[in-house]
mmCIF file of N, CA and C in Angstrom:
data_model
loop_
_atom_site.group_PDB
_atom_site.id
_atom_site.type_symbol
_atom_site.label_atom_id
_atom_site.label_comp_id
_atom_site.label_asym_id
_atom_site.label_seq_id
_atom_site.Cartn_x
_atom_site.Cartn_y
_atom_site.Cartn_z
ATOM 1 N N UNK A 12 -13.302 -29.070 -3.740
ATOM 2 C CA UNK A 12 -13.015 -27.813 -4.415
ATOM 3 C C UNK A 12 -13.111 -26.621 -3.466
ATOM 4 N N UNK A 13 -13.694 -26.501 -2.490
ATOM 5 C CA UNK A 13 -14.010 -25.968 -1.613
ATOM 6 C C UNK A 13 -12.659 -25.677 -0.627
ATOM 7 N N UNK A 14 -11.777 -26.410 -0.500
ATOM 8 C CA UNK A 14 -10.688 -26.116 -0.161
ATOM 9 C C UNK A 14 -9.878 -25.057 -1.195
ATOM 10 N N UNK A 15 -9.776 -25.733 -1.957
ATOM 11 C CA UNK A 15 -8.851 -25.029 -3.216
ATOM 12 C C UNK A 15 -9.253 -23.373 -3.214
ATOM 13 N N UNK A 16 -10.439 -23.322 -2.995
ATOM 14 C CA UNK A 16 -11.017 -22.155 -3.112
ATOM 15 C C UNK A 16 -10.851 -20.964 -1.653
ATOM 16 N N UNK A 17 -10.713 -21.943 -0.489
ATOM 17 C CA UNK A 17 -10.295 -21.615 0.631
ATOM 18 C C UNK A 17 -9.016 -20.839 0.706
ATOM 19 N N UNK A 18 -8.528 -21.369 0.392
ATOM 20 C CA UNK A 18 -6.346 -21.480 0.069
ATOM 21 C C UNK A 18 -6.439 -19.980 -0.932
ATOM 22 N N UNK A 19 -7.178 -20.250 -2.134
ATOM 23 C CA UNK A 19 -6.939 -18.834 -3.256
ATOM 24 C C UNK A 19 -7.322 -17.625 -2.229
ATOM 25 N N UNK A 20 -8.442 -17.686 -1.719
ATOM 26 C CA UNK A 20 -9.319 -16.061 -0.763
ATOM 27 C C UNK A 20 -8.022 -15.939 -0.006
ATOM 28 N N UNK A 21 -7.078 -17.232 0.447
ATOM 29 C CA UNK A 21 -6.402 -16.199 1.674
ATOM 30 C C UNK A 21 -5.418 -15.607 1.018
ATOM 31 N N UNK A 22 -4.728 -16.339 -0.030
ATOM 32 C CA UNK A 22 -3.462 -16.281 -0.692
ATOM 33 C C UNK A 22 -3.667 -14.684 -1.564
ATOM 34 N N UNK A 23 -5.038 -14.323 -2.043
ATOM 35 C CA UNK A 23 -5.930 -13.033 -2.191
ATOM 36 C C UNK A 23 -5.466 -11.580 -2.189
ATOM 37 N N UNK A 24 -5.399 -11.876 -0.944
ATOM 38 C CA UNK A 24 -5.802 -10.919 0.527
ATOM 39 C C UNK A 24 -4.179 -10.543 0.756
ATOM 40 N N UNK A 25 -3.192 -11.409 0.519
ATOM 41 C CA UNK A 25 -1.890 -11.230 0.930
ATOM 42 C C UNK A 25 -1.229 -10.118 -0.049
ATOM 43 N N UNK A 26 -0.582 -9.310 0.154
ATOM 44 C CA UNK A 26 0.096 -8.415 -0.440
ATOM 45 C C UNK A 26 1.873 -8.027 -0.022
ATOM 46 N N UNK A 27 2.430 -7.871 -1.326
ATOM 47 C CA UNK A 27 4.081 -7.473 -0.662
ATOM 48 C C UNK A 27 4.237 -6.430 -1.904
ATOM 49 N N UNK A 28 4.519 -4.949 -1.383
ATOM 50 C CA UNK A 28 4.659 -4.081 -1.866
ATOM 51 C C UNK A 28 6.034 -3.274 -2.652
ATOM 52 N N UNK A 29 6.119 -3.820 -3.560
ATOM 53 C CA UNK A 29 7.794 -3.606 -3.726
ATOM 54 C C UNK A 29 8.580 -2.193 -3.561
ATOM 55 N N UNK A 30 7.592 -1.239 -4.191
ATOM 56 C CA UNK A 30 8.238 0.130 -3.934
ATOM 57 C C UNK A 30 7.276 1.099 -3.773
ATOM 58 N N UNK A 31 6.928 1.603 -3.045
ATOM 59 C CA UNK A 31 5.908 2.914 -3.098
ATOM 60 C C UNK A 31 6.918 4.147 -2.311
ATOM 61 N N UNK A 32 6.484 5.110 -2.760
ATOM 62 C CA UNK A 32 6.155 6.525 -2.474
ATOM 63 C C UNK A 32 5.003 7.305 -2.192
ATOM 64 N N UNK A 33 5.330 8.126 -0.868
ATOM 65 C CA UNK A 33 3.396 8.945 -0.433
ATOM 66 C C UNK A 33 3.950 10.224 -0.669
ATOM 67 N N UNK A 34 3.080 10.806 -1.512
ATOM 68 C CA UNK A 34 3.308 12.158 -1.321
ATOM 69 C C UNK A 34 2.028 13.286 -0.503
ATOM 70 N N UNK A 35 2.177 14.608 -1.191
ATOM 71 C CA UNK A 35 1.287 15.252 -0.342
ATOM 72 C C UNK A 35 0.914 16.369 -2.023
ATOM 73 N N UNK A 36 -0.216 16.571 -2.038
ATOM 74 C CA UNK A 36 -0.353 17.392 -3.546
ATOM 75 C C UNK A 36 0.504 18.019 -3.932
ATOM 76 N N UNK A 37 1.170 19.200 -2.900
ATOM 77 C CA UNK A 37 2.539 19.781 -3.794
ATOM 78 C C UNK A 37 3.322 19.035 -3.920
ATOM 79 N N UNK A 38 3.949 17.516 -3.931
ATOM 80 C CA UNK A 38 4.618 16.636 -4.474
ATOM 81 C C UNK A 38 5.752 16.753 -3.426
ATOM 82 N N UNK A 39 5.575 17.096 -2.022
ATOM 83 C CA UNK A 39 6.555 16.644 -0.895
ATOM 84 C C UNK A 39 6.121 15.227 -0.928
ATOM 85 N N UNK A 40 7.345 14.480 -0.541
ATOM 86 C CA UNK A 40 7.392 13.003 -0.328
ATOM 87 C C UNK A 40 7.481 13.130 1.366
ATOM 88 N N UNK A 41 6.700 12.480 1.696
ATOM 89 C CA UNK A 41 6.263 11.597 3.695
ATOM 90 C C UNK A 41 7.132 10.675 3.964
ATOM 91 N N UNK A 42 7.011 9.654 2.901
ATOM 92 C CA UNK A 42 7.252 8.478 3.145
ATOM 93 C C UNK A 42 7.762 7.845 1.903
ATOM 94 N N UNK A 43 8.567 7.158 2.030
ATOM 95 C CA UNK A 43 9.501 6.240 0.859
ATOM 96 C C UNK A 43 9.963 4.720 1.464
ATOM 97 N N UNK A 44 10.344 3.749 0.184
ATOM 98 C CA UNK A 44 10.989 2.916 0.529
ATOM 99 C C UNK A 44 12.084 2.676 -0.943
ATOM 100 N N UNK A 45 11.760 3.642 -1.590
ATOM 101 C CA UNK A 45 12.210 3.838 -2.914
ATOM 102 C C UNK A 45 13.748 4.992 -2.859
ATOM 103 N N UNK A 46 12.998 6.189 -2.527
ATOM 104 C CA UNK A 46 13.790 7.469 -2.372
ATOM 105 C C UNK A 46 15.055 7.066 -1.400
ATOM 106 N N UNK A 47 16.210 7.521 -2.325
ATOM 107 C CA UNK A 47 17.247 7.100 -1.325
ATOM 108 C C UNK A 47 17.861 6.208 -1.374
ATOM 109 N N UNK A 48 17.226 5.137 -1.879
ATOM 110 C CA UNK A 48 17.222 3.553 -1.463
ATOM 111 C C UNK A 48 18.143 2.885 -2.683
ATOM 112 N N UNK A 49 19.186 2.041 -2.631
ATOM 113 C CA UNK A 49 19.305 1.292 -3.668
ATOM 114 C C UNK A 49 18.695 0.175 -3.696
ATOM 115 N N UNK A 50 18.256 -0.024 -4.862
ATOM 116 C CA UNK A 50 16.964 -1.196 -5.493
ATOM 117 C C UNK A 50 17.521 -2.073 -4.702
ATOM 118 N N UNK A 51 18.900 -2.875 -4.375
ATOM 119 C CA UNK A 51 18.934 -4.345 -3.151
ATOM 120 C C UNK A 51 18.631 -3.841 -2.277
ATOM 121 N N UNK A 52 18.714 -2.483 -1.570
ATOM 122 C CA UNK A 52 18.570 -2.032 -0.519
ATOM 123 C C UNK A 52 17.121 -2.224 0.121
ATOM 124 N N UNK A 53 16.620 -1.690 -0.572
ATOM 125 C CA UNK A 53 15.046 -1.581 -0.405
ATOM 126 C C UNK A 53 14.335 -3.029 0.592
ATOM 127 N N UNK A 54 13.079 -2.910 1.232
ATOM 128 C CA UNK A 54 12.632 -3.872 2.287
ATOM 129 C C UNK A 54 11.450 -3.402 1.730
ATOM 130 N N UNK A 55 10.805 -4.714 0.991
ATOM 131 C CA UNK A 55 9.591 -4.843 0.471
ATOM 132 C C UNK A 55 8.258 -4.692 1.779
ATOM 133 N N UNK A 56 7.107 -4.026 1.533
ATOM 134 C CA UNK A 56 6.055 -4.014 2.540
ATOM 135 C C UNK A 56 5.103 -4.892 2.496
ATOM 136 N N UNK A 57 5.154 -5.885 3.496
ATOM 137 C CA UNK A 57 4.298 -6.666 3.351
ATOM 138 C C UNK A 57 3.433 -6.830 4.191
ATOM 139 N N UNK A 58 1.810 -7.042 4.190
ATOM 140 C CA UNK A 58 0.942 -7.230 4.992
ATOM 141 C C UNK A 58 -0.181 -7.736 4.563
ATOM 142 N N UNK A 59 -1.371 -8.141 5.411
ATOM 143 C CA UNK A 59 -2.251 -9.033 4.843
ATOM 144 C C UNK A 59 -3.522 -7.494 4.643
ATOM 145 N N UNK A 60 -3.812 -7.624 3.552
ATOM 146 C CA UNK A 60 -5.102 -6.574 3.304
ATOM 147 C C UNK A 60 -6.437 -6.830 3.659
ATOM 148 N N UNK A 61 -7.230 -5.527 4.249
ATOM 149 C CA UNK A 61 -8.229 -5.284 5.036
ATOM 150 C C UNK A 61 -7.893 -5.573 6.510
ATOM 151 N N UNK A 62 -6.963 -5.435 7.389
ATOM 152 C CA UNK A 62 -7.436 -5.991 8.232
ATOM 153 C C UNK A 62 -6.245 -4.785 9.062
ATOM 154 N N UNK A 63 -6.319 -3.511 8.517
ATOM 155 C CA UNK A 63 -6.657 -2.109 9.429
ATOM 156 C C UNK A 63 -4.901 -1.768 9.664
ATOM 157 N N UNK A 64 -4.136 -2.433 8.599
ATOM 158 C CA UNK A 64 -2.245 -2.640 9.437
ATOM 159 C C UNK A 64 -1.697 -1.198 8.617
ATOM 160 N N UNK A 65 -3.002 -0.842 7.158
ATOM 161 C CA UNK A 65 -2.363 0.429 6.695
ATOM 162 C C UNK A 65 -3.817 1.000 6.171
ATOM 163 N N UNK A 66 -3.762 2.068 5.188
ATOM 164 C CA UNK A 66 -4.651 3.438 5.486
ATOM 165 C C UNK A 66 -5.751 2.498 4.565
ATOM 166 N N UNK A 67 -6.729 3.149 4.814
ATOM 167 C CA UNK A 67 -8.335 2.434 3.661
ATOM 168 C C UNK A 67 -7.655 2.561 2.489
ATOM 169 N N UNK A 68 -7.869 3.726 1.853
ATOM 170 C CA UNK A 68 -6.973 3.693 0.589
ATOM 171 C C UNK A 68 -6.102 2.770 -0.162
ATOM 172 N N UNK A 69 -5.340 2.137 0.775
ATOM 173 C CA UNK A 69 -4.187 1.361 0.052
ATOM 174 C C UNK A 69 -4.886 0.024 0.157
ATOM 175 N N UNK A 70 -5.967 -0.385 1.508
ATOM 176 C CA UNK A 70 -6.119 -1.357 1.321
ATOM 177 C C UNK A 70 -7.030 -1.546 0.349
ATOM 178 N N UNK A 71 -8.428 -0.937 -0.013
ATOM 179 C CA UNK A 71 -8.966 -0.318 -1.365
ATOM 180 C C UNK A 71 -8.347 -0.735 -2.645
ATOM 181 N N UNK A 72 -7.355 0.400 -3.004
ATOM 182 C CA UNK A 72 -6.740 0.299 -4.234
ATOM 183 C C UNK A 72 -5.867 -1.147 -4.041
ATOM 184 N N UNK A 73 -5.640 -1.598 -3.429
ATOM 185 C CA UNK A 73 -4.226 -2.379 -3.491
ATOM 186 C C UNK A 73 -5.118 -4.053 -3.783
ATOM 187 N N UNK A 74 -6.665 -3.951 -3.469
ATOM 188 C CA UNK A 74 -7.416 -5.005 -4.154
ATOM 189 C C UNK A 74 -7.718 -5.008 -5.373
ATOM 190 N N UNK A 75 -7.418 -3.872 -6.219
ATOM 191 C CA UNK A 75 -7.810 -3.866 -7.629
ATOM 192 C C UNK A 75 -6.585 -3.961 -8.491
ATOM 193 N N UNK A 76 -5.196 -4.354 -7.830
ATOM 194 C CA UNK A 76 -4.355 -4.292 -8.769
ATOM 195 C C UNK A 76 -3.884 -5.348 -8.826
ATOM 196 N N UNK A 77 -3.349 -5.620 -10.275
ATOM 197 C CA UNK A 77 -2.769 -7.497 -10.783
ATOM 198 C C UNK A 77 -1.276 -7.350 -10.190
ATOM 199 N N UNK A 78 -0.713 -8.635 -9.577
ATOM 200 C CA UNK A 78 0.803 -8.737 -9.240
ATOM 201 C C UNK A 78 1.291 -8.536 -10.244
ATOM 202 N N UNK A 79 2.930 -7.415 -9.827
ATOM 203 C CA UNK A 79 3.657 -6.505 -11.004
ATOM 204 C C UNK A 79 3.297 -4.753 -11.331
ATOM 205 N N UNK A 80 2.035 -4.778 -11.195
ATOM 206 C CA UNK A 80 1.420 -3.497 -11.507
ATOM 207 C C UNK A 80 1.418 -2.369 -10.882
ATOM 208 N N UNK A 81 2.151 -1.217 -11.498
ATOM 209 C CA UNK A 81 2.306 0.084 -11.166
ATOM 210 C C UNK A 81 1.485 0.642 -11.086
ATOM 211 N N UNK A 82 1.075 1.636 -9.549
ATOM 212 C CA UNK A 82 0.369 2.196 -10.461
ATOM 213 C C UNK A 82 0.318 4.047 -9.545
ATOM 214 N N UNK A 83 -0.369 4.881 -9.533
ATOM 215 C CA UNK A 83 -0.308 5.753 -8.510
ATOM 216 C C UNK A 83 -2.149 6.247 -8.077
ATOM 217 N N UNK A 84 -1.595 6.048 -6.746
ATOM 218 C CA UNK A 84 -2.970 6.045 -5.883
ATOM 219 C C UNK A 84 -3.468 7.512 -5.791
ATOM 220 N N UNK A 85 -4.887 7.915 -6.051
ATOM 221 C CA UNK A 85 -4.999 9.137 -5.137
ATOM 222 C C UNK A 85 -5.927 9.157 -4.257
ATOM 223 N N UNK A 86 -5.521 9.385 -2.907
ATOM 224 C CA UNK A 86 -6.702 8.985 -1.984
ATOM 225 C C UNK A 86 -7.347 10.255 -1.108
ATOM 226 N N UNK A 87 -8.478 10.344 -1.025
ATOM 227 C CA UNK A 87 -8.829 10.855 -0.481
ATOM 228 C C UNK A 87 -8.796 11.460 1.727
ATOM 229 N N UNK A 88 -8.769 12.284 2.087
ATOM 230 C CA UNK A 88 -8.430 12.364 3.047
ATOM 231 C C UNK A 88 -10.137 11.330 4.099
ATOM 232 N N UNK A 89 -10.787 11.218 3.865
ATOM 233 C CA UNK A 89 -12.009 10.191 4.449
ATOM 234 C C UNK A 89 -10.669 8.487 4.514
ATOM 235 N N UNK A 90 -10.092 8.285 3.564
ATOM 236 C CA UNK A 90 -9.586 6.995 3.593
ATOM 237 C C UNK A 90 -8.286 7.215 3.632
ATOM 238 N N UNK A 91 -7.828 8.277 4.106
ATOM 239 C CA UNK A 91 -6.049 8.444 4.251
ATOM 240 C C UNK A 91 -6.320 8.498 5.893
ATOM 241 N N UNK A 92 -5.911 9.904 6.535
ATOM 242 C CA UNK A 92 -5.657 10.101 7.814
ATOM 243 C C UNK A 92 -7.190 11.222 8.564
ATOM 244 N N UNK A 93 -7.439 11.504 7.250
ATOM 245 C CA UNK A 93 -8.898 12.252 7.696
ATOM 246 C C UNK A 93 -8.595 13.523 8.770
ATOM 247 N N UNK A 94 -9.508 13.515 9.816
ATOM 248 C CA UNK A 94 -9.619 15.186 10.575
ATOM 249 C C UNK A 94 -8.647 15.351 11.535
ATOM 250 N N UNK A 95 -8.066 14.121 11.444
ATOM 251 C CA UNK A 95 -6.641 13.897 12.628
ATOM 252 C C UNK A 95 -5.474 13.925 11.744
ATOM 253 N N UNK A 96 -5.306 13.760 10.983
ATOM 254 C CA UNK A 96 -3.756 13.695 9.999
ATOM 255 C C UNK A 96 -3.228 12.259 10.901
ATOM 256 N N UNK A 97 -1.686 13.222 10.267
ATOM 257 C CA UNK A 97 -0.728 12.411 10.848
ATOM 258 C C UNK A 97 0.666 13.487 10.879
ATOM 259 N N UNK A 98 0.673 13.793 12.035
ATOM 260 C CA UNK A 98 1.470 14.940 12.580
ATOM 261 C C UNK A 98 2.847 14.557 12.565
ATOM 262 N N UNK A 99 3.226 13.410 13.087
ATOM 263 C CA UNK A 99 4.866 12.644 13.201
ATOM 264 C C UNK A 99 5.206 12.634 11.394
ATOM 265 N N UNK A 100 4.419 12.401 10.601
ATOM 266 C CA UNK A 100 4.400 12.383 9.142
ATOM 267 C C UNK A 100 4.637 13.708 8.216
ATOM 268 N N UNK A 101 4.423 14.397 8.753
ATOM 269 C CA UNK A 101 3.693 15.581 7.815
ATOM 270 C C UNK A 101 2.748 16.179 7.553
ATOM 271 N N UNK A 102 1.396 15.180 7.516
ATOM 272 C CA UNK A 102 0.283 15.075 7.211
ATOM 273 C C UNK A 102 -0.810 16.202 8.142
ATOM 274 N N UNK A 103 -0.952 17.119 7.345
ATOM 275 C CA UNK A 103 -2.223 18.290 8.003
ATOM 276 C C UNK A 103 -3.313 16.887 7.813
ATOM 277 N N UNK A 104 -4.661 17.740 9.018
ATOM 278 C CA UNK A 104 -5.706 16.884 9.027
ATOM 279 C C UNK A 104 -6.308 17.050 7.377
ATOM 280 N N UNK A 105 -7.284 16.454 7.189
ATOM 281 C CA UNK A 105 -8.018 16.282 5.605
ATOM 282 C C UNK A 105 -6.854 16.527 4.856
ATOM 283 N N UNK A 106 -6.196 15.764 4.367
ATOM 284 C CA UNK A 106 -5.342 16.023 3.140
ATOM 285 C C UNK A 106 -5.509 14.766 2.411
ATOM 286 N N UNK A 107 -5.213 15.279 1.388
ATOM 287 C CA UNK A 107 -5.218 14.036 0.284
ATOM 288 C C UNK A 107 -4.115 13.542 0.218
ATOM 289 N N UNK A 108 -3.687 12.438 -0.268
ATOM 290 C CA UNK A 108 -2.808 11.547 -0.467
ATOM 291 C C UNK A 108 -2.075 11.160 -1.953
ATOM 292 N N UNK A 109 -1.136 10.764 -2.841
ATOM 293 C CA UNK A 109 -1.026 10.357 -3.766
ATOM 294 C C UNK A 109 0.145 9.259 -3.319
ATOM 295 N N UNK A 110 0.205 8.369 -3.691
ATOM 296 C CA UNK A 110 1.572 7.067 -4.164
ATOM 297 C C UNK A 110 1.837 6.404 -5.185
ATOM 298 N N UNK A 111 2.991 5.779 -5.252
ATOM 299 C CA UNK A 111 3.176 5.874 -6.073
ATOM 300 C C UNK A 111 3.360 4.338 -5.749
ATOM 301 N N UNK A 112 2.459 3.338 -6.527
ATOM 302 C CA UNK A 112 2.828 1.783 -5.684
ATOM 303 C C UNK A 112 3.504 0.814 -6.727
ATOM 304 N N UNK A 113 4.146 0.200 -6.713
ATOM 305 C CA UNK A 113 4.463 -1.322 -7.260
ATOM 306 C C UNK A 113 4.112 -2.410 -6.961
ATOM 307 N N UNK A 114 3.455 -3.159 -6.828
ATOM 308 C CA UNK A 114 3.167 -4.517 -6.309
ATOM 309 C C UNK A 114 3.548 -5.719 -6.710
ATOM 310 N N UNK A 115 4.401 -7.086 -5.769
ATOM 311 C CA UNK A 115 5.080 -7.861 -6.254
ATOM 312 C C UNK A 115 4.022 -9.237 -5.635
ATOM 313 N N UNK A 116 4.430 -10.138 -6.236
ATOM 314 C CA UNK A 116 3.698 -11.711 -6.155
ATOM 315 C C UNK A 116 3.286 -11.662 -4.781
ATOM 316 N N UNK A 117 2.143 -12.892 -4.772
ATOM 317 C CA UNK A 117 2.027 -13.048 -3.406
ATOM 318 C C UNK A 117 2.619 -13.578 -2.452
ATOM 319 N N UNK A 118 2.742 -13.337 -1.426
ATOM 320 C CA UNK A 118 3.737 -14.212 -0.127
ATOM 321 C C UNK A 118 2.656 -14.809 0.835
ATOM 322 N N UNK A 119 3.255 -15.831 1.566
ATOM 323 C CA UNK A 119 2.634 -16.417 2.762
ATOM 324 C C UNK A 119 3.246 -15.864 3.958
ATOM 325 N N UNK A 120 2.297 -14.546 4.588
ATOM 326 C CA UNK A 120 2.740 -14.063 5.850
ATOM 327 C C UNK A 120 2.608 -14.747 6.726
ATOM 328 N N UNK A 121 2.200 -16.227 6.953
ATOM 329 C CA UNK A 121 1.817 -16.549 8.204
ATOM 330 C C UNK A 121 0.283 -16.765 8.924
ATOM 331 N N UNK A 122 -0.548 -16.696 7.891
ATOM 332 C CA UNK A 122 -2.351 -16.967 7.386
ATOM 333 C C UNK A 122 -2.594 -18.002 8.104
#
């Protein structure tokens, strides 16, 4: 059983993001994979969670949500980009964050 249980933690951890949007409090959009995009168009985000590939925040929230589930994030600037931002982005230092996420089944990235 101990295997079985092995296989679920990694399968877990895996995430593929179907559509999000980041905004910035006055509701400028940063970043999209939505905006713009026609729904075939779109290139789902996928990566394995906790392990530093996107902001605390998402990896955070993105453990509390069931595959399928919408939902919109608000993150704090400690777990977004903090006292450095993100300048190529938009992002002043300490700013808060909001998205807008979808999340689809799990995938095998390659674990």
């Amino acid at each position: 059983s101990s295997g079985i249980n092995a296989v679920y933690r990694k399968q877990w951890y895996q995430r593929r993001v179907r559509g999000y949007t980041g905004k910035l409090e006055d509701g400028t959009v940063f970043d999209s994979n939505v905006e713009n995009a026609r729904k075939k168009e779109r290139k789902a985000l996928k990566f394995k969670v906790g392990t530093g590939l996107v902001i605390r925040g998402w990896d955070e929230a993105l453990l509390t949500m069931c595959y399928g589930e919408k939902a919109e994030i608000n993150i704090d600037p400690d777990w977004a980009y903090g006292k450095k931002g993100n300048p190529e982005a938009g992002i002043q230092p300490n700013t808060r964050l909001i998205f807008e996420v979808e999340l689809e089944t799990p995938v095998n990235i390659g674990v």
